[in-house]
mmCIF file of C-alpha atoms in Angstrom:
data_model
loop_
_atom_site.group_PDB
_atom_site.id
_atom_site.type_symbol
_atom_site.label_atom_id
_atom_site.label_comp_id
_atom_site.label_asym_id
_atom_site.label_seq_id
_atom_site.Cartn_x
_atom_site.Cartn_y
_atom_site.Cartn_z
ATOM 1 C CA UNK D 1008 -13.298 -24.037 19.909
ATOM 2 C CA UNK D 1009 -14.822 -27.254 21.171
ATOM 3 C CA UNK D 1010 -18.163 -27.698 19.455
ATOM 4 C CA UNK D 1011 -17.343 -25.348 16.558
ATOM 5 C CA UNK D 1012 -16.944 -21.658 15.876
ATOM 6 C CA UNK D 1013 -18.790 -18.855 17.668
ATOM 7 C CA UNK D 1014 -19.720 -15.328 16.552
ATOM 8 C CA UNK D 1015 -19.358 -12.119 18.490
ATOM 9 C CA UNK D 1016 -21.137 -9.282 16.710
ATOM 10 C CA UNK D 1017 -20.702 -5.783 18.083
ATOM 11 C CA UNK D 1018 -18.267 -2.892 18.401
ATOM 12 C CA UNK D 1019 -14.634 -3.523 19.231
ATOM 13 C CA UNK D 1020 -13.983 -1.568 22.443
ATOM 14 C CA UNK D 1021 -10.416 -2.680 23.113
ATOM 15 C CA UNK D 1022 -7.653 -5.056 22.068
ATOM 16 C CA UNK D 1023 -4.957 -5.334 24.699
ATOM 17 C CA UNK D 1024 -2.799 -7.975 26.321
ATOM 18 C CA UNK D 1025 -4.134 -10.622 23.948
ATOM 19 C CA UNK D 1026 -7.810 -9.981 24.708
ATOM 20 C CA UNK D 1027 -10.459 -8.341 22.520
ATOM 21 C CA UNK D 1028 -13.443 -6.632 24.135
ATOM 22 C CA UNK D 1029 -16.582 -6.576 21.984
ATOM 23 C CA UNK D 1030 -19.675 -4.603 23.087
ATOM 24 C CA UNK D 1031 -22.822 -6.335 21.891
ATOM 25 C CA UNK D 1032 -26.030 -4.536 20.915
ATOM 26 C CA UNK D 1033 -27.630 -5.432 24.266
ATOM 27 C CA UNK D 1034 -24.793 -3.639 26.067
ATOM 28 C CA UNK D 1035 -22.942 -6.682 27.360
ATOM 29 C CA UNK D 1036 -19.187 -6.844 26.958
ATOM 30 C CA UNK D 1037 -17.716 -10.078 25.599
ATOM 31 C CA UNK D 1038 -14.002 -10.789 26.054
ATOM 32 C CA UNK D 1039 -12.316 -13.017 23.480
ATOM 33 C CA UNK D 1040 -8.786 -14.374 23.556
ATOM 34 C CA UNK D 1041 -6.944 -13.287 20.414
ATOM 35 C CA UNK D 1042 -5.578 -16.835 20.157
ATOM 36 C CA UNK D 1043 -9.100 -18.028 19.293
ATOM 37 C CA UNK D 1044 -9.782 -15.302 16.714
ATOM 38 C CA UNK D 1045 -10.237 -16.800 13.248
ATOM 39 C CA UNK D 1046 -11.709 -13.948 11.200
ATOM 40 C CA UNK D 1047 -12.994 -10.402 11.604
ATOM 41 C CA UNK D 1048 -14.592 -7.823 9.353
ATOM 42 C CA UNK D 1049 -16.103 -4.369 9.460
ATOM 43 C CA UNK D 1050 -19.854 -4.480 9.040
ATOM 44 C CA UNK D 1051 -21.417 -1.187 7.899
ATOM 45 C CA UNK D 1052 -24.369 0.183 9.824
ATOM 46 C CA UNK D 1053 -27.709 -0.968 8.495
ATOM 47 C CA UNK D 1054 -30.327 1.387 7.087
ATOM 48 C CA UNK D 1055 -32.393 3.396 9.584
ATOM 49 C CA UNK D 1056 -35.476 1.639 10.908
ATOM 50 C CA UNK D 1057 -38.839 2.710 9.583
ATOM 51 C CA UNK D 1058 -41.392 4.013 12.015
#
């Protein structure tokens, strides 16, 4: 990517026709071309928040 790498943190909603759809925590859907994908990993859910 021009200017360096970018992160997309969220839940993978789809991967079709060369495009990944990632739903971010704020509810927005980010679409990423699989040709630009460099790395991916499963991140476990964090501990529950304290009240």
